[in-house]
Short mmCIF file of C-alpha atoms and ligand atoms in Angstrom, two decimals:
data_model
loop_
_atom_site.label_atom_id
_atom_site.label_comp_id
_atom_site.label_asym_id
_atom_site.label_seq_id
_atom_site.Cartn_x
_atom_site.Cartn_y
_atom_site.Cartn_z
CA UNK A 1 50.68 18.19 15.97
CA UNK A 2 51.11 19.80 12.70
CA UNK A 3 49.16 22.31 11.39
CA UNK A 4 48.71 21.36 7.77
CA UNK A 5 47.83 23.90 5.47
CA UNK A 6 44.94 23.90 2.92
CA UNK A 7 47.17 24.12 0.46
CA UNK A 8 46.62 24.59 -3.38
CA UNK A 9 48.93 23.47 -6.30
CA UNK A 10 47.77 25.72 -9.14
CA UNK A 11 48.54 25.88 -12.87
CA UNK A 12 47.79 29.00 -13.95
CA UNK A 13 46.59 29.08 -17.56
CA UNK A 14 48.49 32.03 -19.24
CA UNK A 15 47.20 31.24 -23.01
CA UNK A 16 43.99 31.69 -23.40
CA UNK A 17 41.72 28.68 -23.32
CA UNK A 18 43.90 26.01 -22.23
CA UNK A 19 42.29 22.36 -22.95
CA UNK A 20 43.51 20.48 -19.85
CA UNK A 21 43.86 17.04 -19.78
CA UNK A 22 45.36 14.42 -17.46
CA UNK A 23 47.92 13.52 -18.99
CA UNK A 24 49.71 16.11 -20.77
CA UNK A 25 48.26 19.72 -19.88
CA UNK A 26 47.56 21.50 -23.57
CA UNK A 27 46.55 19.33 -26.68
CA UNK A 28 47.30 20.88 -29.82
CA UNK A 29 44.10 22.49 -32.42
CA UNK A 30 42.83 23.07 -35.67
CA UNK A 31 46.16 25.06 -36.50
CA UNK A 32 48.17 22.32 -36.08
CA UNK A 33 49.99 19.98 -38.48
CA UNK A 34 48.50 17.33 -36.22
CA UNK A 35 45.85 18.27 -34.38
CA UNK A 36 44.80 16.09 -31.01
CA UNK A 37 48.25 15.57 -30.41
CA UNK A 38 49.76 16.56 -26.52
CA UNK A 39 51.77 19.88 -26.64
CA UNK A 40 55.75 18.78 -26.01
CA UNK A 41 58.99 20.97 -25.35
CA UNK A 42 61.56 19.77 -28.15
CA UNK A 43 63.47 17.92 -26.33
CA UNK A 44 66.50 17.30 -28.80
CA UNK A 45 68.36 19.49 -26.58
CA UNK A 46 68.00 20.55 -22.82
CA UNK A 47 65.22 22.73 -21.55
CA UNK A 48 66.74 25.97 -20.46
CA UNK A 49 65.27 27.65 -17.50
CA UNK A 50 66.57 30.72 -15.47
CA UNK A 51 65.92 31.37 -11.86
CA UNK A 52 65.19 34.40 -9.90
CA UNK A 53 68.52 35.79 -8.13
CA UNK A 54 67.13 36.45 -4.91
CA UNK A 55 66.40 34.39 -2.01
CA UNK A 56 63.40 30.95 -2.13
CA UNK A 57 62.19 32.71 1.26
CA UNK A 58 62.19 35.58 3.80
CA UNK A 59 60.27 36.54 6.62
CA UNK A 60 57.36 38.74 7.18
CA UNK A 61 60.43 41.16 8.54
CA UNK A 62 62.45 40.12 5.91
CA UNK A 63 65.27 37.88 7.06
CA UNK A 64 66.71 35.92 4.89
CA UNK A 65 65.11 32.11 5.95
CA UNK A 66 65.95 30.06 2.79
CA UNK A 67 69.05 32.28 0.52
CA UNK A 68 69.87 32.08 -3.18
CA UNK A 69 72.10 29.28 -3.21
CA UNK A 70 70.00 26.78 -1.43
CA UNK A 71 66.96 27.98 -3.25
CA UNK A 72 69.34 27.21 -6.65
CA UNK A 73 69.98 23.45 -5.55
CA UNK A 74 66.34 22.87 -4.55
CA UNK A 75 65.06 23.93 -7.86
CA UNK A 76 67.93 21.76 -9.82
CA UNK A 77 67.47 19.13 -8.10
CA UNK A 78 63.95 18.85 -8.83
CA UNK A 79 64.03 19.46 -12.37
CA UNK A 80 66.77 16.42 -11.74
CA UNK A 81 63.71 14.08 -10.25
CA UNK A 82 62.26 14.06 -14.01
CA UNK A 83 65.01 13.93 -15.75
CA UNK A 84 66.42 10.74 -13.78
CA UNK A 85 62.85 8.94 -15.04
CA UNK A 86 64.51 5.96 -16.59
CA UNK A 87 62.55 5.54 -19.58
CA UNK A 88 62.04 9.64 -20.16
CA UNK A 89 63.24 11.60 -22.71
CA UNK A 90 63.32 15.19 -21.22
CA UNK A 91 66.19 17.09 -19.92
CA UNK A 92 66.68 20.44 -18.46
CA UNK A 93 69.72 22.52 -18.26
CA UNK A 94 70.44 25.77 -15.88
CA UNK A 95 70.32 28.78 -18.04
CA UNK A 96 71.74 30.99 -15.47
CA UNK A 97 69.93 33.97 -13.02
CA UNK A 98 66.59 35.49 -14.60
CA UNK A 99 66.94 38.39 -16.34
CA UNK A 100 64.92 40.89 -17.81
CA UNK A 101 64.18 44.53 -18.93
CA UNK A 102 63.14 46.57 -15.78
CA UNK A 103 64.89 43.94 -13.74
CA UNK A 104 67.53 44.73 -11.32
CA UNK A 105 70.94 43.10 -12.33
CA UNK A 106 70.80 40.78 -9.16
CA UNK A 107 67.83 39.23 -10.93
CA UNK A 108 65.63 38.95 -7.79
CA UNK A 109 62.07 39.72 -8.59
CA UNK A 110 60.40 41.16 -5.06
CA UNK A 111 57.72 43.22 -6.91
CA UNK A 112 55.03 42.78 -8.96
CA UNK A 113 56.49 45.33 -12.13
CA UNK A 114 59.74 42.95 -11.44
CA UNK A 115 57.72 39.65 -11.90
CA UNK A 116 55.61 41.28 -15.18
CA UNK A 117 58.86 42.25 -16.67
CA UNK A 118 60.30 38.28 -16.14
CA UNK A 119 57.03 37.06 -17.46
CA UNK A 120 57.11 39.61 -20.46
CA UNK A 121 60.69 37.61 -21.65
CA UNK A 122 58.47 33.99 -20.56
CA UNK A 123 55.49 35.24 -23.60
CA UNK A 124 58.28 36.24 -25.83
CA UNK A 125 59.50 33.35 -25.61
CA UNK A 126 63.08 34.14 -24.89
CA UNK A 127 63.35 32.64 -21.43
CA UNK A 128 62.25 30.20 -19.04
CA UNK A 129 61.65 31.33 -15.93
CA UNK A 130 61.19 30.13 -12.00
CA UNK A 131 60.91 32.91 -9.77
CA UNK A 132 61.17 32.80 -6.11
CA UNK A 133 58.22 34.98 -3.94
CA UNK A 134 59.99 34.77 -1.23
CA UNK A 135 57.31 36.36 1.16
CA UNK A 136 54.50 35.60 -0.93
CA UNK A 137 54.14 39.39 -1.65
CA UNK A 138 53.13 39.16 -5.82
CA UNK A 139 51.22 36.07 -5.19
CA UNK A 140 49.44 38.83 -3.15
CA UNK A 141 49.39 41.43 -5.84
CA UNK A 142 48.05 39.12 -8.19
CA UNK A 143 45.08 38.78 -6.09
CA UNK A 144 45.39 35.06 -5.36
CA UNK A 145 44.71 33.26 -2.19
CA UNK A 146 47.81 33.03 -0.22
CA UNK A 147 47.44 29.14 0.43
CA UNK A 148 48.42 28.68 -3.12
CA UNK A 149 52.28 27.18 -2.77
CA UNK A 150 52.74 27.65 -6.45
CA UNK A 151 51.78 27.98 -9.68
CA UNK A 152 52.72 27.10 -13.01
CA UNK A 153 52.22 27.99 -16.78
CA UNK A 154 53.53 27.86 -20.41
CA UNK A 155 54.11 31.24 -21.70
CA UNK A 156 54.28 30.42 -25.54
CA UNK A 157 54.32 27.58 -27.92
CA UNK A 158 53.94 26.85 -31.77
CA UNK A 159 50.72 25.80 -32.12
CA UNK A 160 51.58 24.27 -35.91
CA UNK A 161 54.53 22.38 -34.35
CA UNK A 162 52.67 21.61 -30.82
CA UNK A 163 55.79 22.38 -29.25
CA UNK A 164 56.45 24.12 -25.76
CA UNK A 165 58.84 26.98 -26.29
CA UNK A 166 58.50 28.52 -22.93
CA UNK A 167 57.25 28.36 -19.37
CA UNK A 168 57.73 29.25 -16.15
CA UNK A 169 56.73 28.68 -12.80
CA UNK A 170 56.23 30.78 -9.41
CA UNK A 171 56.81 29.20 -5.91
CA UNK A 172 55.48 30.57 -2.57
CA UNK A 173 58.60 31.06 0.24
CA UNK A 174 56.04 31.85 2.59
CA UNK A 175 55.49 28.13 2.96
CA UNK A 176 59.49 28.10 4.30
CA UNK A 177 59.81 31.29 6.38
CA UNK A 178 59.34 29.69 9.40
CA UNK A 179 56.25 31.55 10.54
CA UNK A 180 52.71 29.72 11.58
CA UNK A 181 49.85 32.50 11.91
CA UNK A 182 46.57 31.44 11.44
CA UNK A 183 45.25 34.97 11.26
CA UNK A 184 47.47 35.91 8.62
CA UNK A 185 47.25 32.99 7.32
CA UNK A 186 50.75 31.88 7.01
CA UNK A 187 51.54 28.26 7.26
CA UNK A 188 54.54 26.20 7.05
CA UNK A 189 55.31 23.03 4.74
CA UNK A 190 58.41 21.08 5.59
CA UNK A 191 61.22 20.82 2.93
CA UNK A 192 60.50 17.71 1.74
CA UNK A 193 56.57 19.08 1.15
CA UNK A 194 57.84 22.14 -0.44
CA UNK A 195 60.33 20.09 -2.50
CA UNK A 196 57.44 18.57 -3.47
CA UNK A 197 55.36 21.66 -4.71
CA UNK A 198 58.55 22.57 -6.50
CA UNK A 199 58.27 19.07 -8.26
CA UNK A 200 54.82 19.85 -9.08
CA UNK A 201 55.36 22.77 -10.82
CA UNK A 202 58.59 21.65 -13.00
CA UNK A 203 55.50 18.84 -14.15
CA UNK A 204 53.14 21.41 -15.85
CA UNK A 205 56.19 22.92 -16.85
CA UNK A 206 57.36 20.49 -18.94
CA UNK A 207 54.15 19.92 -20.27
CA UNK A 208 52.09 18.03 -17.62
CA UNK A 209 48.43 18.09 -16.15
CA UNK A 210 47.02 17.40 -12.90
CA UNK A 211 45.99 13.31 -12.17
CA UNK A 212 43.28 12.19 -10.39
CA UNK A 213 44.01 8.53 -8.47
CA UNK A 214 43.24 7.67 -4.61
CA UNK A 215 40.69 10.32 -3.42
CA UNK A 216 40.38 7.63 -0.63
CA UNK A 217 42.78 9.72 0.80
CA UNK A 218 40.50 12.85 1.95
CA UNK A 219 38.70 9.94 4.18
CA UNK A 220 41.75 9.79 5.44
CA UNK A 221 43.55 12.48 8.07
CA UNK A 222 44.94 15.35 6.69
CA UNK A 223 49.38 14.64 6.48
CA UNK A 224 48.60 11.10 7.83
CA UNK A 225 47.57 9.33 4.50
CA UNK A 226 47.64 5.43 4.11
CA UNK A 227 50.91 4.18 2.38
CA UNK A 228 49.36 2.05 -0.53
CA UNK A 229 47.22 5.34 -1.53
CA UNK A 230 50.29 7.56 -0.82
CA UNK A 231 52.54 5.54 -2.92
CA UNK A 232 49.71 5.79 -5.58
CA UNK A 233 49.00 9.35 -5.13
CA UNK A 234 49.93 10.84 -7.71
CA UNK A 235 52.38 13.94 -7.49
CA UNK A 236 50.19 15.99 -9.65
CA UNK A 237 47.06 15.69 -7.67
CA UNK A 238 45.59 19.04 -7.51
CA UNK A 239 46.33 19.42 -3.59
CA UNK A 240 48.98 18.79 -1.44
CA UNK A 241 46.80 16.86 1.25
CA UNK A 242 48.88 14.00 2.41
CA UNK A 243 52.61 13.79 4.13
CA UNK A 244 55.57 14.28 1.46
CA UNK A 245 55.98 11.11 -0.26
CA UNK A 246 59.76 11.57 0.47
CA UNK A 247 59.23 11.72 4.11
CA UNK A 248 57.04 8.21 4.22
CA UNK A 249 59.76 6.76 2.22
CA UNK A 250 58.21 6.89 -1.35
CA UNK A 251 59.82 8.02 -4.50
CA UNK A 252 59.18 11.30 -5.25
CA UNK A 253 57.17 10.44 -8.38
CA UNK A 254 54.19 8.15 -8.21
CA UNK A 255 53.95 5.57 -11.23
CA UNK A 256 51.42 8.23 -12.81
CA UNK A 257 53.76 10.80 -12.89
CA UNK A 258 56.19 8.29 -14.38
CA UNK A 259 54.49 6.76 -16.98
CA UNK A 260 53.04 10.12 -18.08
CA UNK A 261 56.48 12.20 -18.86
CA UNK A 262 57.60 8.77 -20.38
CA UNK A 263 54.67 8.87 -22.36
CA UNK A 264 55.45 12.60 -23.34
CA UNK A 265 58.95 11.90 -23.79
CA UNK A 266 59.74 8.81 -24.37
CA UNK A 267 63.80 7.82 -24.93
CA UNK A 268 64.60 4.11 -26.57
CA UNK A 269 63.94 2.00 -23.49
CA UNK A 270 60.18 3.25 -23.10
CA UNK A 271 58.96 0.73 -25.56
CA UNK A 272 60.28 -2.45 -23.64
CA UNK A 273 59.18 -0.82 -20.09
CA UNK A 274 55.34 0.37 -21.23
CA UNK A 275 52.45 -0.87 -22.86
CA UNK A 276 48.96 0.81 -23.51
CA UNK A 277 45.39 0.53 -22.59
CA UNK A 278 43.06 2.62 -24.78
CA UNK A 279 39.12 3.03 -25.36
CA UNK A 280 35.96 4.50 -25.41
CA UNK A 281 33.37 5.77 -22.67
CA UNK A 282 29.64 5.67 -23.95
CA UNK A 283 26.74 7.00 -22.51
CA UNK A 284 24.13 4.49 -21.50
CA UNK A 285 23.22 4.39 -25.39
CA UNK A 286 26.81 2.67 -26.42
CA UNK A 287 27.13 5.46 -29.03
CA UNK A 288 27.28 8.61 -27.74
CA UNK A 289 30.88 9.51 -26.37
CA UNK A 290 31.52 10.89 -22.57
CA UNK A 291 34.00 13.20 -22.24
CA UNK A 292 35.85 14.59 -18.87
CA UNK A 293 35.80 10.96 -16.48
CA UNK A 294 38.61 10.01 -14.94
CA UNK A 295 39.75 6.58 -16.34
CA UNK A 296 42.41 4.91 -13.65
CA UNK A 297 44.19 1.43 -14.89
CA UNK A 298 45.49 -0.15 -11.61
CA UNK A 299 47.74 -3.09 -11.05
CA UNK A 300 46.09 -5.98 -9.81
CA UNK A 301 46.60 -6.59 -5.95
CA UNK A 302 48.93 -9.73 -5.30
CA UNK A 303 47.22 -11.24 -2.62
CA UNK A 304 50.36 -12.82 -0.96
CA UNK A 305 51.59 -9.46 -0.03
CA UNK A 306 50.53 -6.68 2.30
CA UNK A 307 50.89 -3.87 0.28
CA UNK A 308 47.46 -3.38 -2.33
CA UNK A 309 49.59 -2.68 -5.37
CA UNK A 310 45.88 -1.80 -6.81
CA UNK A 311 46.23 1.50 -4.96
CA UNK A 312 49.78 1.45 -5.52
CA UNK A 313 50.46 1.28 -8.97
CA UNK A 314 48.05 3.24 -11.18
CA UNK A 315 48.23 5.59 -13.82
CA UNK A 316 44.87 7.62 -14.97
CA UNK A 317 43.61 9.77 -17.66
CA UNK A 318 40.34 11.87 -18.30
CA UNK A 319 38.54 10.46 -21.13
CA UNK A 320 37.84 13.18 -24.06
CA UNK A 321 41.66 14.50 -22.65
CA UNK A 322 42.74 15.33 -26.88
CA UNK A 323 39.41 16.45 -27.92
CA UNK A 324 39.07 20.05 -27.25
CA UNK A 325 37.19 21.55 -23.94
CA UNK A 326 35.78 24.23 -25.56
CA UNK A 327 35.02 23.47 -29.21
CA UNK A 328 32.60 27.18 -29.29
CA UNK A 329 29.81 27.86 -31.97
CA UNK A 330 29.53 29.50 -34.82
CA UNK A 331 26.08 30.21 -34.73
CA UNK A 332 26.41 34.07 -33.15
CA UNK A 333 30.46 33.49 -33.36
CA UNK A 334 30.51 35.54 -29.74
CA UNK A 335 32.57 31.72 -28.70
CA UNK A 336 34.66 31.08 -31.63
CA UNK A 337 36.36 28.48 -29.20
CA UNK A 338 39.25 26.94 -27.89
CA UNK A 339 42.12 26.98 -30.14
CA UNK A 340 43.30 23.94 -28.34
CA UNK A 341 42.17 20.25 -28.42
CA UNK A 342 40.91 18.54 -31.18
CA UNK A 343 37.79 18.72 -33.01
CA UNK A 344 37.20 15.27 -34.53
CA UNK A 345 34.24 14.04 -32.90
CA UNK A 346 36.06 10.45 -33.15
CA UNK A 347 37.82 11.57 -29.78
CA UNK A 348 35.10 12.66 -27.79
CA UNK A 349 34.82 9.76 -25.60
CA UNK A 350 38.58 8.14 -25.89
CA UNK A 351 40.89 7.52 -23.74
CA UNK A 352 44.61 6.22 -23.50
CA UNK A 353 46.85 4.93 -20.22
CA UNK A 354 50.50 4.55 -20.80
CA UNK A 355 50.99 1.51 -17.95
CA UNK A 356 53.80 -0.64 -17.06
CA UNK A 357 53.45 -4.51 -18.10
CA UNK A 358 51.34 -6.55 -16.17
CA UNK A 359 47.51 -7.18 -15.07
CA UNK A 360 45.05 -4.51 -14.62
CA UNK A 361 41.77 -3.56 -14.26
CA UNK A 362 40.28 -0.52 -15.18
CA UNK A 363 37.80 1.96 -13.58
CA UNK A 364 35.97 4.93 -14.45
CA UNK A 365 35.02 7.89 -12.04
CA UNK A 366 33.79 11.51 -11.76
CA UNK A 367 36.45 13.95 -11.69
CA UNK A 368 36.58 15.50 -8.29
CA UNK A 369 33.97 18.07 -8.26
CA UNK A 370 35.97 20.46 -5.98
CA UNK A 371 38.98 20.20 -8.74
CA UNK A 372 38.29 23.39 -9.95
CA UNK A 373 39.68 26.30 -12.03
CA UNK A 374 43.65 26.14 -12.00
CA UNK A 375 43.07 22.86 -9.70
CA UNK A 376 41.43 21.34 -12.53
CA UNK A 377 41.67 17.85 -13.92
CA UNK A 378 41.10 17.32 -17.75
CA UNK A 379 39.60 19.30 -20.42
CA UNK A 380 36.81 20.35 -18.91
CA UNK A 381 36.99 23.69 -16.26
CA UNK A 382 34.01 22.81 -14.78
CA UNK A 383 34.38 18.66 -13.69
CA UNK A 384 31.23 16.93 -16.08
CA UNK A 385 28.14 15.77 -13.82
CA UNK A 386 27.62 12.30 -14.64
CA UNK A 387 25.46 9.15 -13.92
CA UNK A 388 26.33 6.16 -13.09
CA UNK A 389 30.22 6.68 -13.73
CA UNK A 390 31.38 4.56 -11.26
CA UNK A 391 32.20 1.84 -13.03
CA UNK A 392 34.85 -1.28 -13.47
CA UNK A 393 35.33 -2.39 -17.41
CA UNK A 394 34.43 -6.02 -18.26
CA UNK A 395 34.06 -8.39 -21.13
CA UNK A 396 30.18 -7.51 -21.41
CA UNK A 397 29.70 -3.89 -20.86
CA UNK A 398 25.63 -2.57 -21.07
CA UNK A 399 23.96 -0.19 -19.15
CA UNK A 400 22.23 -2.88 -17.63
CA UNK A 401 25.39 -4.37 -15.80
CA UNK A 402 26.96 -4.39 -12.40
CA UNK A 403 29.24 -2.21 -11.87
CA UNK A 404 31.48 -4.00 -9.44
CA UNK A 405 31.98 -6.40 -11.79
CA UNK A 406 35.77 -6.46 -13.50
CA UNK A 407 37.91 -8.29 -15.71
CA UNK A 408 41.81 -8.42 -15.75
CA UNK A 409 43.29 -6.93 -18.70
CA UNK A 410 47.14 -8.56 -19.69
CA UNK A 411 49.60 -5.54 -21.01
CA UNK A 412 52.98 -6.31 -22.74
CA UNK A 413 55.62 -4.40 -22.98
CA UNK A 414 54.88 -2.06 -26.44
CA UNK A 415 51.45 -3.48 -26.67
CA UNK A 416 48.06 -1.23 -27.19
CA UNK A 417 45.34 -3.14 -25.48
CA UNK A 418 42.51 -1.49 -27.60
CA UNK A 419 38.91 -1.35 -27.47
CA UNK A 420 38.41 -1.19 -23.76
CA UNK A 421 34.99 0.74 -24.19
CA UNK A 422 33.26 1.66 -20.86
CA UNK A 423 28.99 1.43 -21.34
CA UNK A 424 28.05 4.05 -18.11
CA UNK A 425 24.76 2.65 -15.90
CA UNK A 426 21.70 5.03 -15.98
CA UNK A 427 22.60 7.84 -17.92
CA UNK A 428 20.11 9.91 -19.54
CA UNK A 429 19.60 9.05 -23.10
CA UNK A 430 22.06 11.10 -25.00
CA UNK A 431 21.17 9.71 -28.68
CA UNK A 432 17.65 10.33 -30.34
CA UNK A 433 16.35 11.02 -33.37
CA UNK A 434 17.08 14.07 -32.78
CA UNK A 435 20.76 14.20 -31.74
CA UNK A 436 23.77 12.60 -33.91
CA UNK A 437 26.09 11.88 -30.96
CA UNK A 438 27.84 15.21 -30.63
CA UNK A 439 26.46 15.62 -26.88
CA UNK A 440 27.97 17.81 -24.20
CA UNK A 441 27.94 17.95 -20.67
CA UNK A 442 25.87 20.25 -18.39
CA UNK A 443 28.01 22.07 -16.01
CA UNK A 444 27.34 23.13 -12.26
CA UNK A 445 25.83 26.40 -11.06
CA UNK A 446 28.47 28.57 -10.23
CA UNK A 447 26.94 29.07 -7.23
CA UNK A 448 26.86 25.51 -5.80
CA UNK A 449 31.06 25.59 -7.14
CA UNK A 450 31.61 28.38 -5.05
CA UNK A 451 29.87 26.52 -1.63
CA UNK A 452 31.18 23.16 -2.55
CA UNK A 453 35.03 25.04 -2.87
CA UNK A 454 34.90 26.73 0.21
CA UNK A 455 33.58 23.59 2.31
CA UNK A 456 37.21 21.68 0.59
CA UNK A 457 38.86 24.57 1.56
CA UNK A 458 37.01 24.22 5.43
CA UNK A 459 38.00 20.14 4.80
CA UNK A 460 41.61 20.59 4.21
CA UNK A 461 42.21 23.10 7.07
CA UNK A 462 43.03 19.76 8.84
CA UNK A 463 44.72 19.58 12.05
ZN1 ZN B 1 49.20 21.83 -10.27
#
């Protein structure tokens, strides 16, 4: 029996105000020469990233578990996963061993002034870096919960260019040190799992946001997960809940996590291997845009095989994801806003899935409600409450409709299926005489967060 632990893939937000979005992780703002547009590393040359000298992972006494060198070729070869994405752009290229001022020549960061100092160079923009906590000690110091395996950031970008010029990313050896201890809690992942976060990580790194698809798998047992939502899970789900794709045979990347760095970076070939489905989602008015549901285009299931490719291939996005999460007020100018995301009201409600060509339908949800903080999906912090947002599109959408029912929709290769515009059942009415359509969503008590987080956490503590 494995213990699985209740593990957390964060992104920590290092600039201030992130707008997170499925799909690619910051959209540019008003300062940009194109605002609404996803925030991309230039990718005209490799990425360069540098990587802490030490060892991935040592024991609570300090041994050595997982040294430099194999810590090196983990980390390369998982940058390597994206960059072998056929139809993807992006590169990355080894920089050499972090270094920094206040940094010990063998570049291993073990304390907490160490890991400041290699994040200083990250907001300066002069390096990229991935350090190893090898015991978990600065996740510690930073006064996060030690069942986070990792985390992930950008440090700085040009907000007029909307490009990425640094990031870095912090991974958790404690998860490889070989020790289980409940009361300390100090659990183990196996390589391929860790691999995994590592994978994870290198995503927001280059640019990438968490992806909601399959939450049919927390009905399922924790590290046991069913192989059609596995092989649709994507690897930027907020948790690490199931086996290691790897391990059940799977690719590495799910088609989500494909289609989306394709869609960042595409290279010539993307335009014969991809086509587009893109709308609207309306409260039960038809005019006033939703913003922050999860929009999932699956493949239609073949019935002559046993595998559902519904669950299988499916790529998502959170509707709103360009338009900012935050866009303030200027009223007492105390919230002068997110300088992220965009403000045209045109994108409140709109939504666009890079897919692969064939027959789909498509589906909207509620994000997760548990997705929270840096395991958040979209650009909203707090996931929207909504009404009636289970829904599949068809030809005539009205708040009056069933929701079950769904039409295929027929993607080409480098065709935009447009105006796939989702009317949600039930809402409240969110267009009067008094409103002109710019409506936002209420959030949760904090309190009722904080209850509904812990139970996950309780959930995921799976045996
Ligand atoms: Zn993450």
């Amino acid at each position: 029996m494995i213990r699985r632990a209740n593990a957390v893939l964060a992104v920590l937000a290092l600039l201030a105000n992130l707008a997170l979005a499925g799909g690619p992780m910051v959209v540019t703002g008003p300062a940009a020469l194109a605002p609404g547009k996803p925030f991309v590393w230039d990718v005209a040359t490799p990425i360069q990233f540098t990587v802490d000298g030490g060892p991935m992972s040592k024991s609570p006494t300090g041994t050595v578990v997982v040294d430099h060198a194999t810590g090196l070729a983990r980390v390369k070869a998982m940058f390597q996963v994206w960059q072998s994405v056929p139809t993807t752009a992006i590169s990355f290229s080894y920089a050499g061993a972090l270094t920094a001022s206040g940094l010990s020549a063998d570049g291993d960061v073990d304390t907490l002034a160490e890991y400041n100092a290699s994040q200083t160079t990250c907001k300066n923009g002069t390096q990229s870096p991935i350090v190893f906590d090898a015991d978990g000690s600065i996740l510690k110091s930073l006064g996060l919960d030690p069942l986070v395996i990792g985390f992930a950031g950008l440090c700085k970008v040009d907000p007029q260019a909307g490009h990425i010029l640094s990031a870095h990313v912090l991974l958790n050896g404690r998860f490889q040190d070989g020790v289980t201890n409940s009361t300390t809690s100090n659990y183990e992942l196996t390589a391929d799992e860790f691999d995994e976060a590592i994978t994870h990580e290198i995503g927001h790194f280059a640019g990438l946001d968490h992806s909601q698809i399959n939450t049919s798998v927390f009905n399922q047992s924790p590290g046991n997960c069913n192989l059609d939502d596995l092989a649709g899970l994507p690897l930027m789900f907020p948790v690490d809940y199931c086996q290691a794709r790897k391990s059940a045979g799977l690719p590495v990347l799910a088609p989500d996590d494909v289609a989306w760095i394709s869609s960042l970076y595409p290279n010539a070939g993307y335009p014969s291997a991809y086509g587009t489905i893109s709308g609207f989602i309306y409260f039960s008015d038809g005019i006033t845009q939703v913003q922050g549901l999860n929009v999932i285009a699956r493949f239609l299931d073949n019935p002559n095989t046993v595998q559902d490719e519904s669950k299988r291939v499916a790529v998502s996005v959170v509707s709103g994801y360009l338009f900012t999460g935050n866009p303030g007020q200027s009223i007492t100018t105390t919230n002068p806003g997110s300088p992220y995301g965009s403000r045209s009201p045109a994108l409140i409600g709109y939504y666009e899935i890079p897919v692969p060509p064939g027959t789909y339908t498509v589906q909207t949800e509620n994000i997760d409600a548990r997705f929270v903080g840096g395991s958040s999906v979209g650009p909203l912090d707090r996931p929207a409450i909504t009404y009636g947002a289970y829904e599949f599109w068809h030809h005539n959408e009205s708040a009056f409709d069933d929701p079950s029912l769904k039409d295929p929709i027929v993607v080409s290769a480098g065709q935009t299926v447009n105006g796939i515009d989702f009317i949600l059942n039930s809402t409240p009415p969110r267009f009067d005489k008094y409103e002109d359509g710019m409506a936002f969503l209420p959030s949760h008590p904090a309190g009722l967060f904080a209850f509904r987080r812990s139970a996950f956490l309780l959930l995921r503590r799976g045996s």
